[in-house]
């Protein structure tokens, strides 16, 4: 798992950012925590994953190449964070190239 230089946190995730980051770097499952990563598929910007997927064997291969851009507590906060990330990237760069903006 790789971490973007500009790592976004949701409102609730920001309150416990150090603990969340330390646990996620160990690839542990945290109930209710969502990871937002840059998409590796053409035509897609971001992907949202529930950390419960971290314990599934097929997902472990995907974790090796994942570039984490955001951490949120709860699904609704994850969607809000995605919107914020896209809005910030467009407002500051005039483009939707999130990989360039976040790294």
mmCIF file of N, CA and C in Angstrom, residues 34-42 44-50 53 59 62 65-70 78-79 82 85-86 98:
data_model
loop_
_atom_site.group_PDB
_atom_site.id
_atom_site.type_symbol
_atom_site.label_atom_id
_atom_site.label_comp_id
_atom_site.label_asym_id
_atom_site.label_seq_id
_atom_site.Cartn_x
_atom_site.Cartn_y
_atom_site.Cartn_z
ATOM 1 N N UNK A 34 -13.339 3.435 5.980
ATOM 2 C CA UNK A 34 -13.283 3.316 4.526
ATOM 3 C C UNK A 34 -12.010 3.968 4.004
ATOM 4 N N UNK A 35 -11.433 3.320 3.006
ATOM 5 C CA UNK A 35 -10.222 3.804 2.345
ATOM 6 C C UNK A 35 -10.615 4.303 0.959
ATOM 7 N N UNK A 36 -10.100 5.448 0.585
ATOM 8 C CA UNK A 36 -10.312 5.991 -0.756
ATOM 9 C C UNK A 36 -8.968 5.924 -1.462
ATOM 10 N N UNK A 37 -8.956 5.238 -2.588
ATOM 11 C CA UNK A 37 -7.695 5.077 -3.315
ATOM 12 C C UNK A 37 -7.835 5.589 -4.735
ATOM 13 N N UNK A 38 -6.698 5.915 -5.325
ATOM 14 C CA UNK A 38 -6.682 6.306 -6.725
ATOM 15 C C UNK A 38 -6.977 5.064 -7.558
ATOM 16 N N UNK A 39 -7.818 5.218 -8.567
ATOM 17 C CA UNK A 39 -8.205 4.091 -9.398
ATOM 18 C C UNK A 39 -7.103 3.753 -10.390
ATOM 19 N N UNK A 40 -6.930 2.465 -10.632
ATOM 20 C CA UNK A 40 -5.981 2.022 -11.641
ATOM 21 C C UNK A 40 -6.671 1.773 -12.980
ATOM 22 N N UNK A 41 -7.985 1.947 -13.028
ATOM 23 C CA UNK A 41 -8.754 1.733 -14.247
ATOM 24 C C UNK A 41 -8.910 3.033 -15.017
ATOM 25 N N UNK A 42 -8.815 2.960 -16.324
ATOM 26 C CA UNK A 42 -9.020 4.138 -17.161
ATOM 27 C C UNK A 42 -10.455 4.627 -17.038
ATOM 28 N N UNK A 44 -11.816 6.145 -14.524
ATOM 29 C CA UNK A 44 -12.266 6.232 -13.140
ATOM 30 C C UNK A 44 -11.265 7.062 -12.351
ATOM 31 N N UNK A 45 -11.760 7.835 -11.407
ATOM 32 C CA UNK A 45 -10.879 8.683 -10.608
ATOM 33 C C UNK A 45 -10.470 8.012 -9.298
ATOM 34 N N UNK A 46 -11.475 7.582 -8.531
ATOM 35 C CA UNK A 46 -11.226 7.056 -7.194
ATOM 36 C C UNK A 46 -12.038 5.791 -6.954
ATOM 37 N N UNK A 47 -11.597 5.023 -5.976
ATOM 38 C CA UNK A 47 -12.315 3.829 -5.537
ATOM 39 C C UNK A 47 -12.463 3.891 -4.024
ATOM 40 N N UNK A 48 -13.585 3.402 -3.521
ATOM 41 C CA UNK A 48 -13.850 3.389 -2.082
ATOM 42 C C UNK A 48 -13.913 1.936 -1.621
ATOM 43 N N UNK A 49 -13.161 1.628 -0.563
ATOM 44 C CA UNK A 49 -13.133 0.271 -0.016
ATOM 45 C C UNK A 49 -13.411 0.298 1.476
ATOM 46 N N UNK A 50 -14.192 -0.678 1.919
ATOM 47 C CA UNK A 50 -14.383 -0.912 3.342
ATOM 48 C C UNK A 50 -13.187 -1.740 3.804
ATOM 49 N N UNK A 53 -12.561 -5.636 3.745
ATOM 50 C CA UNK A 53 -12.050 -6.358 2.586
ATOM 51 C C UNK A 53 -10.572 -6.694 2.731
ATOM 52 N N UNK A 59 -8.103 -9.960 -2.069
ATOM 53 C CA UNK A 59 -7.882 -8.528 -1.954
ATOM 54 C C UNK A 59 -6.439 -8.193 -1.567
ATOM 55 N N UNK A 62 -4.347 -6.926 -4.362
ATOM 56 C CA UNK A 62 -4.700 -5.557 -4.750
ATOM 57 C C UNK A 62 -4.083 -4.521 -3.808
ATOM 58 N N UNK A 65 -0.630 -2.701 -4.644
ATOM 59 C CA UNK A 65 -0.540 -1.644 -5.636
ATOM 60 C C UNK A 65 -1.445 -0.453 -5.329
ATOM 61 N N UNK A 66 -2.159 -0.512 -4.220
ATOM 62 C CA UNK A 66 -3.121 0.531 -3.890
ATOM 63 C C UNK A 66 -2.419 1.818 -3.455
ATOM 64 N N UNK A 67 -2.902 2.957 -3.982
ATOM 65 C CA UNK A 67 -2.394 4.269 -3.573
ATOM 66 C C UNK A 67 -3.505 4.970 -2.805
ATOM 67 N N UNK A 68 -3.364 5.015 -1.497
ATOM 68 C CA UNK A 68 -4.393 5.555 -0.614
ATOM 69 C C UNK A 68 -4.358 7.076 -0.650
ATOM 70 N N UNK A 69 -5.538 7.673 -0.876
ATOM 71 C CA UNK A 69 -5.654 9.127 -0.966
ATOM 72 C C UNK A 69 -6.501 9.700 0.162
ATOM 73 N N UNK A 70 -7.306 8.847 0.819
ATOM 74 C CA UNK A 70 -8.176 9.361 1.870
ATOM 75 C C UNK A 70 -8.651 8.278 2.816
ATOM 76 N N UNK A 78 -17.206 8.919 3.557
ATOM 77 C CA UNK A 78 -16.340 8.562 2.428
ATOM 78 C C UNK A 78 -16.813 9.251 1.152
ATOM 79 N N UNK A 79 -18.124 9.273 0.924
ATOM 80 C CA UNK A 79 -18.659 9.944 -0.264
ATOM 81 C C UNK A 79 -18.426 11.454 -0.199
ATOM 82 N N UNK A 82 -14.750 12.101 -1.024
ATOM 83 C CA UNK A 82 -14.485 11.982 -2.461
ATOM 84 C C UNK A 82 -14.886 13.273 -3.169
ATOM 85 N N UNK A 85 -12.348 15.984 -2.385
ATOM 86 C CA UNK A 85 -11.082 15.771 -3.080
ATOM 87 C C UNK A 85 -11.172 16.199 -4.543
ATOM 88 N N UNK A 86 -12.254 15.830 -5.190
ATOM 89 C CA UNK A 86 -12.435 16.192 -6.600
ATOM 90 C C UNK A 86 -12.621 17.697 -6.747
ATOM 91 N N UNK A 98 -6.363 13.606 -10.516
ATOM 92 C CA UNK A 98 -6.158 13.473 -9.068
ATOM 93 C C UNK A 98 -4.803 12.865 -8.734
#
